[in-house]
Structure formats: structure tokens, C-alpha cells
Short mmCIF file of C-alpha atoms in Angstrom, two decimals:
data_model
loop_
_atom_site.label_atom_id
_atom_site.label_comp_id
_atom_site.label_asym_id
_atom_site.label_seq_id
_atom_site.Cartn_x
_atom_site.Cartn_y
_atom_site.Cartn_z
CA ILE A 1 15.21 25.44 -6.00
CA PRO A 2 15.73 21.85 -7.24
CA ASP A 3 17.57 21.45 -10.55
CA CYS A 4 14.41 20.00 -12.07
CA GLY A 5 12.23 22.87 -10.81
CA SER A 6 10.00 23.66 -7.88
CA ILE A 7 8.12 20.74 -6.31
CA ASP A 8 5.66 22.87 -4.36
CA ALA A 9 1.93 23.05 -4.75
CA SER A 10 0.66 26.40 -6.03
CA GLY A 11 1.09 29.28 -3.63
CA PHE A 12 4.13 28.05 -1.72
CA SER A 13 7.86 28.80 -1.86
CA ASN A 14 9.86 27.40 -4.79
CA GLN A 15 12.71 26.33 -2.48
CA ALA A 16 13.03 22.81 -1.15
CA ALA A 17 15.51 20.46 0.54
CA PHE A 18 17.38 19.15 -2.55
CA PHE A 19 19.83 16.23 -2.54
CA SER A 20 22.47 15.76 -5.22
CA SER A 21 25.83 15.36 -3.44
CA SER A 22 27.80 12.15 -2.95
CA GLY A 23 27.72 10.31 0.37
CA SER A 24 24.82 10.04 2.80
CA ARG A 25 21.69 12.00 1.97
CA TYR A 26 19.07 12.73 4.62
CA ILE A 27 17.19 15.46 6.45
CA GLN A 28 16.28 15.05 10.10
CA THR A 29 14.16 17.03 12.54
CA ARG A 30 15.01 17.85 16.12
CA SER A 31 13.06 16.00 18.78
CA LEU A 32 9.36 16.83 18.34
CA ASP A 33 6.38 16.49 20.67
CA LEU A 34 4.04 14.33 18.56
CA SER A 35 1.80 13.26 21.43
CA ASN A 36 -1.28 14.65 19.66
CA ALA A 37 -0.12 14.10 16.07
CA LEU A 38 -2.56 12.65 13.56
CA THR A 39 -1.02 12.77 10.08
CA LEU A 40 2.23 13.56 8.30
CA SER A 41 2.27 15.15 4.82
CA PHE A 42 4.96 16.45 2.48
CA ARG A 43 5.84 17.07 -1.18
CA VAL A 44 8.48 14.85 -2.77
CA ARG A 45 10.17 14.22 -6.12
CA ILE A 46 12.75 11.55 -6.98
CA GLY A 47 14.41 12.20 -10.33
CA GLY A 48 12.41 13.24 -13.38
CA GLY A 49 12.85 16.18 -15.71
CA ALA A 50 16.33 17.72 -15.45
CA CYS A 51 17.02 15.69 -12.29
CA ASP A 52 18.91 12.43 -12.70
CA ASN A 53 16.61 9.43 -12.23
CA ALA A 54 17.23 7.02 -9.36
CA GLU A 55 17.73 3.29 -9.91
CA SER A 56 16.56 0.19 -8.10
CA GLY A 57 17.53 0.28 -4.42
CA GLU A 58 17.85 4.07 -4.36
CA ASP A 59 14.48 4.60 -2.69
CA VAL A 60 13.80 7.33 -0.12
CA VAL A 61 12.49 6.20 3.27
CA VAL A 62 10.63 8.08 6.00
CA GLU A 63 11.76 7.02 9.47
CA TYR A 64 11.31 7.88 13.14
CA GLN A 65 13.41 7.56 16.28
CA LEU A 66 12.23 7.63 19.89
CA GLN A 67 14.01 9.22 22.84
CA GLY A 68 16.57 6.90 24.38
CA SER A 69 16.95 4.80 21.23
CA SER A 70 19.67 4.98 18.58
CA THR A 71 17.57 3.05 16.07
CA PHE A 72 15.38 4.56 13.36
CA ILE A 73 12.18 2.69 12.47
CA ARG A 74 10.77 2.88 8.96
CA LEU A 75 7.35 4.47 8.39
CA ARG A 76 7.21 4.54 4.57
CA THR A 77 9.29 3.60 1.55
CA LEU A 78 9.04 5.99 -1.41
CA GLY A 79 9.85 3.93 -4.49
CA TYR A 80 12.75 5.17 -6.61
CA ASN A 81 10.65 5.27 -9.82
CA SER A 82 7.27 6.35 -8.40
CA TYR A 83 7.88 10.07 -7.82
CA THR A 84 9.45 11.37 -11.04
CA THR A 85 6.85 14.13 -10.89
CA ALA A 86 6.27 16.04 -7.66
CA GLN A 87 3.58 14.49 -5.47
CA THR A 88 1.98 15.13 -2.10
CA VAL A 89 2.33 12.19 0.31
CA SER A 90 0.05 12.03 3.33
CA PHE A 91 -0.54 9.24 5.83
CA ASP A 92 -1.77 8.61 9.36
CA LEU A 93 0.95 8.30 11.99
CA PRO A 94 0.94 5.06 14.01
CA SER A 95 0.56 5.21 17.77
CA ALA A 96 4.23 4.31 18.33
CA VAL A 97 5.30 7.65 16.81
CA LYS A 98 3.08 9.71 19.10
CA THR A 99 5.45 10.48 21.96
CA ALA A 100 6.68 13.68 23.59
CA SER A 101 10.11 13.19 21.99
CA THR A 102 10.14 11.81 18.44
CA VAL A 103 12.61 12.51 15.62
CA LEU A 104 11.53 12.28 11.96
CA ARG A 105 13.96 11.61 9.10
CA TRP A 106 13.82 11.42 5.29
CA ARG A 107 16.77 9.36 3.93
CA GLN A 108 17.87 7.95 0.58
CA LEU A 109 19.04 4.36 0.96
CA LYS A 110 21.96 4.80 -1.43
CA ASN A 111 23.10 6.89 -4.41
CA SER A 112 25.61 6.73 -7.27
CA GLY A 113 27.46 9.93 -6.36
CA ASN A 114 27.42 13.65 -7.03
CA GLY A 115 24.78 14.70 -9.56
CA PHE A 116 23.12 11.29 -9.68
CA ASP A 117 19.81 9.95 -8.29
CA GLU A 118 18.62 13.41 -7.21
CA TRP A 119 15.58 14.04 -5.03
CA ALA A 120 13.82 16.81 -3.12
CA VAL A 121 11.34 17.17 -0.26
CA ASP A 122 9.31 20.20 0.80
CA HIS A 123 6.19 21.47 2.54
CA ILE A 124 6.44 19.09 5.50
CA ARG A 125 3.49 19.22 7.87
CA VAL A 126 2.42 17.29 10.96
CA VAL A 127 -1.28 17.75 11.65
CA SER A 128 -2.42 17.36 15.23
CA ALA A 129 -5.61 17.56 17.23
CA PRO A 130 -6.55 17.32 20.91
CA THR A 131 -6.47 13.74 22.13
CA PRO A 132 -10.03 12.49 22.84
CA THR A 133 -10.70 11.58 26.46
CA PRO A 134 -11.24 7.79 26.65
CA GLN A 135 -14.74 6.91 27.79
CA PRO A 136 -16.33 3.58 28.71
CA PRO A 137 -19.24 2.42 26.51
CA VAL A 138 -22.34 4.57 26.97
CA PRO A 139 -25.83 3.10 27.44
CA VAL A 140 -28.01 2.40 24.42
CA ALA A 141 -30.47 5.02 25.68
CA PHE A 142 -27.89 7.68 24.92
CA GLY A 143 -27.53 6.67 21.30
CA PHE A 144 -24.99 3.83 21.33
CA LEU A 145 -25.41 2.27 17.88
CA PHE A 146 -23.43 -0.92 18.49
CA SER A 147 -22.34 -2.57 21.73
CA GLU A 148 -20.49 -5.78 22.57
CA ASN A 149 -18.79 -6.98 25.76
CA PHE A 150 -18.68 -10.68 24.76
CA SER A 151 -20.84 -11.92 27.62
CA PRO A 152 -22.59 -14.09 26.78
CA SER A 153 -20.50 -15.22 23.80
CA PRO A 154 -22.06 -13.82 20.62
CA SER A 155 -23.14 -15.84 17.61
CA PHE A 156 -20.78 -15.37 14.66
CA GLY A 157 -22.68 -15.29 11.41
CA GLY A 158 -25.61 -13.77 13.31
CA THR A 159 -27.03 -10.25 13.29
CA LYS A 160 -24.02 -8.46 14.84
CA TRP A 161 -20.87 -10.38 13.94
CA ARG A 162 -19.95 -11.80 10.55
CA SER A 163 -16.85 -13.78 11.51
CA ILE A 164 -13.91 -14.35 13.83
CA THR A 165 -10.72 -15.88 12.39
CA GLY A 166 -7.79 -17.18 14.41
CA GLY A 167 -9.47 -16.31 17.70
CA THR A 168 -12.17 -17.25 20.17
CA VAL A 169 -14.28 -15.64 22.89
CA LYS A 170 -12.80 -16.35 26.32
CA VAL A 171 -10.99 -14.73 29.22
CA PRO A 172 -7.57 -13.83 27.68
CA ASP A 173 -4.61 -15.91 28.87
CA CYS A 174 -3.09 -12.77 30.41
CA GLY A 175 -6.35 -11.81 32.16
CA GLY A 176 -9.45 -9.76 31.47
CA ILE A 177 -9.00 -6.43 29.67
CA ASP A 178 -12.32 -4.85 30.63
CA LEU A 179 -13.08 -1.89 32.85
CA PRO A 180 -14.52 -2.70 36.30
CA GLY A 181 -18.12 -3.82 36.10
CA TYR A 182 -17.89 -5.45 32.68
CA SER A 183 -17.40 -9.06 31.59
CA THR A 184 -13.84 -10.46 31.70
CA GLN A 185 -14.40 -12.29 28.41
CA ALA A 186 -13.00 -10.84 25.19
CA ALA A 187 -12.23 -11.76 21.61
CA PHE A 188 -8.80 -13.37 22.13
CA PHE A 189 -6.40 -14.20 19.29
CA SER A 190 -3.59 -16.73 19.61
CA ALA A 191 -3.96 -19.21 16.74
CA SER A 192 -1.62 -19.41 13.74
CA GLY A 193 -2.65 -17.97 10.37
CA SER A 194 -4.93 -14.99 9.77
CA ARG A 195 -6.45 -13.25 12.78
CA SER A 196 -9.44 -10.94 12.47
CA ILE A 197 -12.91 -10.16 13.75
CA GLU A 198 -15.51 -8.56 11.51
CA THR A 199 -18.98 -7.13 12.11
CA GLN A 200 -21.97 -7.54 9.89
CA ALA A 201 -22.87 -4.47 7.80
CA LEU A 202 -23.91 -1.71 10.23
CA ASP A 203 -25.94 1.45 9.70
CA LEU A 204 -23.41 4.08 10.82
CA THR A 205 -25.11 7.05 9.18
CA LEU A 206 -25.33 8.91 12.51
CA ALA A 207 -22.13 7.51 14.05
CA GLN A 208 -19.51 9.93 15.40
CA THR A 209 -17.01 7.95 17.49
CA MET A 210 -15.95 4.39 18.17
CA SER A 211 -14.36 3.10 21.36
CA PHE A 212 -12.98 -0.26 22.46
CA ARG A 213 -10.57 -1.89 24.91
CA VAL A 214 -7.43 -3.53 23.53
CA ARG A 215 -4.28 -5.28 24.68
CA ILE A 216 -1.40 -6.57 22.54
CA GLY A 217 0.85 -8.92 24.48
CA GLY A 218 2.07 -8.12 27.98
CA GLY A 219 1.65 -9.78 31.33
CA ALA A 220 1.82 -13.47 32.15
CA GLY A 221 0.31 -15.72 29.50
CA CYS A 222 0.32 -13.36 26.50
CA GLU A 223 3.34 -13.42 24.18
CA ILE A 224 4.75 -10.02 23.23
CA ALA A 225 4.27 -8.94 19.60
CA ASP A 226 7.22 -7.94 17.42
CA THR A 227 7.88 -5.19 14.87
CA GLY A 228 5.33 -5.31 12.05
CA GLU A 229 2.78 -7.26 14.09
CA ASP A 230 0.52 -4.26 14.68
CA VAL A 231 -3.27 -4.47 14.85
CA VAL A 232 -5.25 -2.31 12.42
CA VAL A 233 -8.83 -1.07 12.53
CA GLU A 234 -10.41 -1.01 9.06
CA TYR A 235 -13.74 -0.49 7.35
CA ARG A 236 -15.38 -1.11 4.00
CA THR A 237 -18.75 -0.30 2.48
CA LEU A 238 -21.01 -2.85 0.81
CA ALA A 239 -20.20 -1.44 -2.63
CA ILE A 240 -16.49 -2.30 -2.45
CA SER A 241 -14.39 -5.27 -1.34
CA VAL A 242 -11.31 -3.26 -0.31
CA TYR A 243 -10.78 -2.32 3.32
CA THR A 244 -9.63 1.20 4.25
CA GLN A 245 -7.49 1.66 7.35
CA ILE A 246 -8.80 3.89 10.15
CA THR A 247 -5.90 3.53 12.56
CA THR A 248 -2.90 1.37 13.46
CA LEU A 249 -2.47 0.02 16.99
CA ALA A 250 1.30 -0.34 17.37
CA TYR A 251 2.57 -3.76 18.44
CA ASN A 252 4.39 -2.31 21.49
CA GLY A 253 1.93 0.40 22.50
CA TYR A 254 -0.72 -1.70 24.25
CA THR A 255 1.05 -4.17 26.55
CA THR A 256 -1.40 -3.05 29.22
CA ALA A 257 -5.12 -2.85 28.44
CA LYS A 258 -6.22 0.56 27.19
CA THR A 259 -9.38 2.24 26.00
CA VAL A 260 -9.09 3.59 22.45
CA THR A 261 -11.55 6.22 21.21
CA LEU A 262 -11.59 7.25 17.54
CA ALA A 263 -13.51 9.86 15.61
CA LEU A 264 -15.06 8.06 12.62
CA PRO A 265 -14.26 9.55 9.21
CA ALA A 266 -17.15 10.88 7.16
#
């Protein structure tokens, strides 16, 4: 039980992984099959109460490591002064984490020694679900609410598309990404500055899933993306100006064209 008390939500054990000693502080899983993982959640506290408060630079980070690599890649930074009361943290896992052999680690970047900058983590959960079977676009007669294969080139600012920034409609420099029988044109992004494509407001009241083809780098003619250059799928409603992330397409997970199918949140 942490020196500053249990960090669990009601109904769970009072014990937790508690860190107060000098030297390195971390907890690490064995290799996990996260192929079908969706989200990661846990309870965390950094200082507060009878636990010594952390200082600047003494954040806790959540990291992952893939089989065959000695490097850990950061998923989240938990600010040293943001968790002085126990909180539940939950977030979607990016595609890069979803392998058959992934290690997760919680680590404090530094500490001032025994009894200082204390923290605890508990109730760690990875939520998974069966991976949807990728499907090509279905005909409008079967209830397809929105369809676009970029042939002919659509009108931006028209009834379907609001804007495209940093890109154009053409056959990608590394070749078409479509399934057989569809146009080889696509929305292709290569310009400097912001890059995005945005629909007009759509009536998705009856929508269930969304699917699309995507490629990030790879092949001749398309430069490979680097760490942090992921592509995200987002949405917003007319009432708000802030976009909410649906999923992250990892920079190194789509060097060949793939079909992505997502269940749309309610």
C-alpha cells in the first residue's frame, strides 16, 4: 500500500506498485501479444498527501518495446505535478504497439533518492477486441453513406469535401494504393506545411463503420516517414471546434497500402 494511501478505484485491492527507492524506478511487463489490443488504462499517483512530491523533470513515462529492438518508444508522459491525487489514465494504443510481442514499461525519468519523488501505479488493463476483417467499399444500395475513390477528381468546397491542405488528387508517386478494379488516383500529400483532408459535415446518425485505403511512405517515389509523423483520423461535430482522435496510423505501419476498417464511436 503506497505511503500516501491506496490509489485504487472503489472495489479493488489497496496494494499497488510503489516507487520510493534511490536509483532507477520502473515496472516492465513480459512480452505481450497485443495484436488485438485497443486501449491501455491504469491508475497512477505522483506525489501528493504523505508521498513526497516530484519536481520538474521527474515525470513518469509509459513506453513500449518491440521484439528484436533494444529501444523503448514513448507512448505518454505523465507530468510530475499533474497526478498528486490518484487518477485513471486511459488512451487508445497506436497501431505500432499492436504486435504479437510487445513489452510495456512505466518509468520515472529521474528522482532525488530514497524517500523522494514517490509514485505508484495500479489496476493496469489492456482492452482488446477481435480485429475487424478489412472489406472493400460496399455499394450505395447496401447502405454506404459516403463514398470516394477520387475518380474523377472531386470538387473541394463542394457537397462532399470541405478542403485539402498540403496535398492534391493524383496517382501517388509510389503508385496507386487502390484495390483492383478501382481508380489509381488518391489524395496524395507531399507539400511542406500542414497536410490534411476534411469532409463537409455528414449525417452519420446511422453509421457503424468506416473503411479506407492508406499508405505512408514505402516503395519508389514516396519518402519514408519518421517517428512522430503519424497520420491521425479525427472527427468533430458542428457544435464544437475541437477535433477528437479516432485512431492513429503509425508512421512505420503502412509502408505498403492497406485497408483500414474502424468501428465508429457512438
